[in-house]
Amino acid sequence: MSEIAKLEALEILDSRGNPTLAVTATLSNGVKATAKVPSGASTGKREAVELRDGDKARYGGKGVLNARDHVNGEIQKAVHGFDANNQKVLDKKLCELDGTPNKARLGANAILGVSLAVARASAADHELPLYASLGGESANLIPAPWFNVLNGGSHADSNVDFQEFMISPVGAPRYSEGLRAAAETFHALKTVLHKKGYNTGVGDEGGFAPQLTSNEEPIELILEAIQKAGYKPGKDIVLVLDPATSELFEDGAYVFEKSDKSRKSPEQMVDFWKGLLDRYPEIWAIEDGVAEDDHAGWQHLTKTLGGRIQLIGDDNFVTNPTIFRQGIKDGIANAILIKLNQIGTLTETLECIQIARENGYGAVISHRSGETDDTSIADLAVAAGMGQIKTGSTSRGERIAKYNRFLEIEHELGAKARYAGAIVYERWHKTVKA
Ligand code: PGA
Ligand code: ZN
């Protein structure tokens, strides 16, 4: 049995230049591994608490020295000698030690850093890659990625209300070919934007953030880019939107502040999506199509469009098993976005994925807008075998790190590697028609 011998946290920077934690776990036999914690910007209200120092003299209050000290002090003391191969017992102890329902005392950043570092150390101890350590022999499905190539909403200074416009190369024969199709489309999009006189600088997640003029313009530009790159929209490459509508929801209505200034009731919002899908059948998934607090809106959206596309809950479910179970009972969404730091332990994250699987829901593993070079989510996606991930565009090192990790996994698995693109797409269509 390999025991936890030492935990050491360090305050490092994320991809936005904000502090976050790197946690190194050392086992009794000297094996060690490090995990780095991501950080979101458009967060759900019920996410586990990311502990920040609040000392304005350091990083504008965003320092994480208290969370660091919790790892190096109290947490280390409490889990010293724990079996590194028993993730469930470790994570349960971390939750109990914190003692709050949302990890507010020790910090979800401190707790997740420990949870993931120990998982990585355990994999290293068995001389296994993380995906095999978590997913076993059968973990061989490389997910279809969703590349966030165009940004609006609070991620861009433009007249676009919606946050993310993504492409997913579901028609590719293998992951590496899908990645190539996405990168080629990304470059074609740059040319399209450049020709129209738009700025081609990239935002936090590596997508372009030009000053576009309407909510449909990003879709038109992406469709043009897909064709220009030599691919067929709706067949080789499909579209995914994350409008992040919790950001638009004010006093019971959706306000399109950046485009036409319209106000839409929840029913009108759902009608809007219906109209958009009629015009653009290439769209096969919408994340947070209504706001986290709009419970009735979510039910209406699911009833109306749940048989037609994937409806992913992010801000509303916050990767929380209890909230997710209730949401399923209430007939909300048909897929969940999985973000480790929304809940704070690997065990609870895996539980959400399991709930999704048992209830016929999709599960899409996700990065945060603030990231590091940590690639654990790529391995988690292969281990979970749910077939989809979103981790930014085909630019910026912290996004590419994950996409490159899949290339390594694909290479390592050799003939055993399967690509989820067509599998998820076809399974989805069968479900919808059934
Ligand atoms: P976040 O945004 O990581 O900034 O919360 C991503 C999303 O809304 O999916
Ligand atoms: Zn989202």
PDB file of C-alpha atoms and ligand atoms in Angstrom, residues 163-164 242 244 287-288 314-315 337 339 390, ligand 2:
ATOM      1  CA  GLN A 163     -20.546  33.783 -25.233  1.00  0.00           C
ATOM      2  CA  GLU A 164     -19.196  30.816 -27.217  1.00  0.00           C
ATOM      3  CA  ASP A 242     -22.798  28.260 -25.235  1.00  0.00           C
ATOM      4  CA  ALA A 244     -24.296  31.537 -21.207  1.00  0.00           C
ATOM      5  CA  GLU A 287     -25.296  24.849 -23.405  1.00  0.00           C
ATOM      6  CA  ASP A 288     -27.113  27.025 -20.856  1.00  0.00           C
ATOM      7  CA  ASP A 314     -23.568  24.067 -16.848  1.00  0.00           C
ATOM      8  CA  ASP A 315     -24.398  26.990 -14.516  1.00  0.00           C
ATOM      9  CA  LEU A 337     -21.158  19.934 -18.416  1.00  0.00           C
ATOM     10  CA  LYS A 339     -16.077  20.929 -14.455  1.00  0.00           C
ATOM     11  CA  LYS A 390     -14.744  21.329 -24.579  1.00  0.00           C
TER      12      LYS A 390
HETATM   13 ZN    ZN B   2     -20.961  27.358 -19.940  1.00  0.00          ZN
END
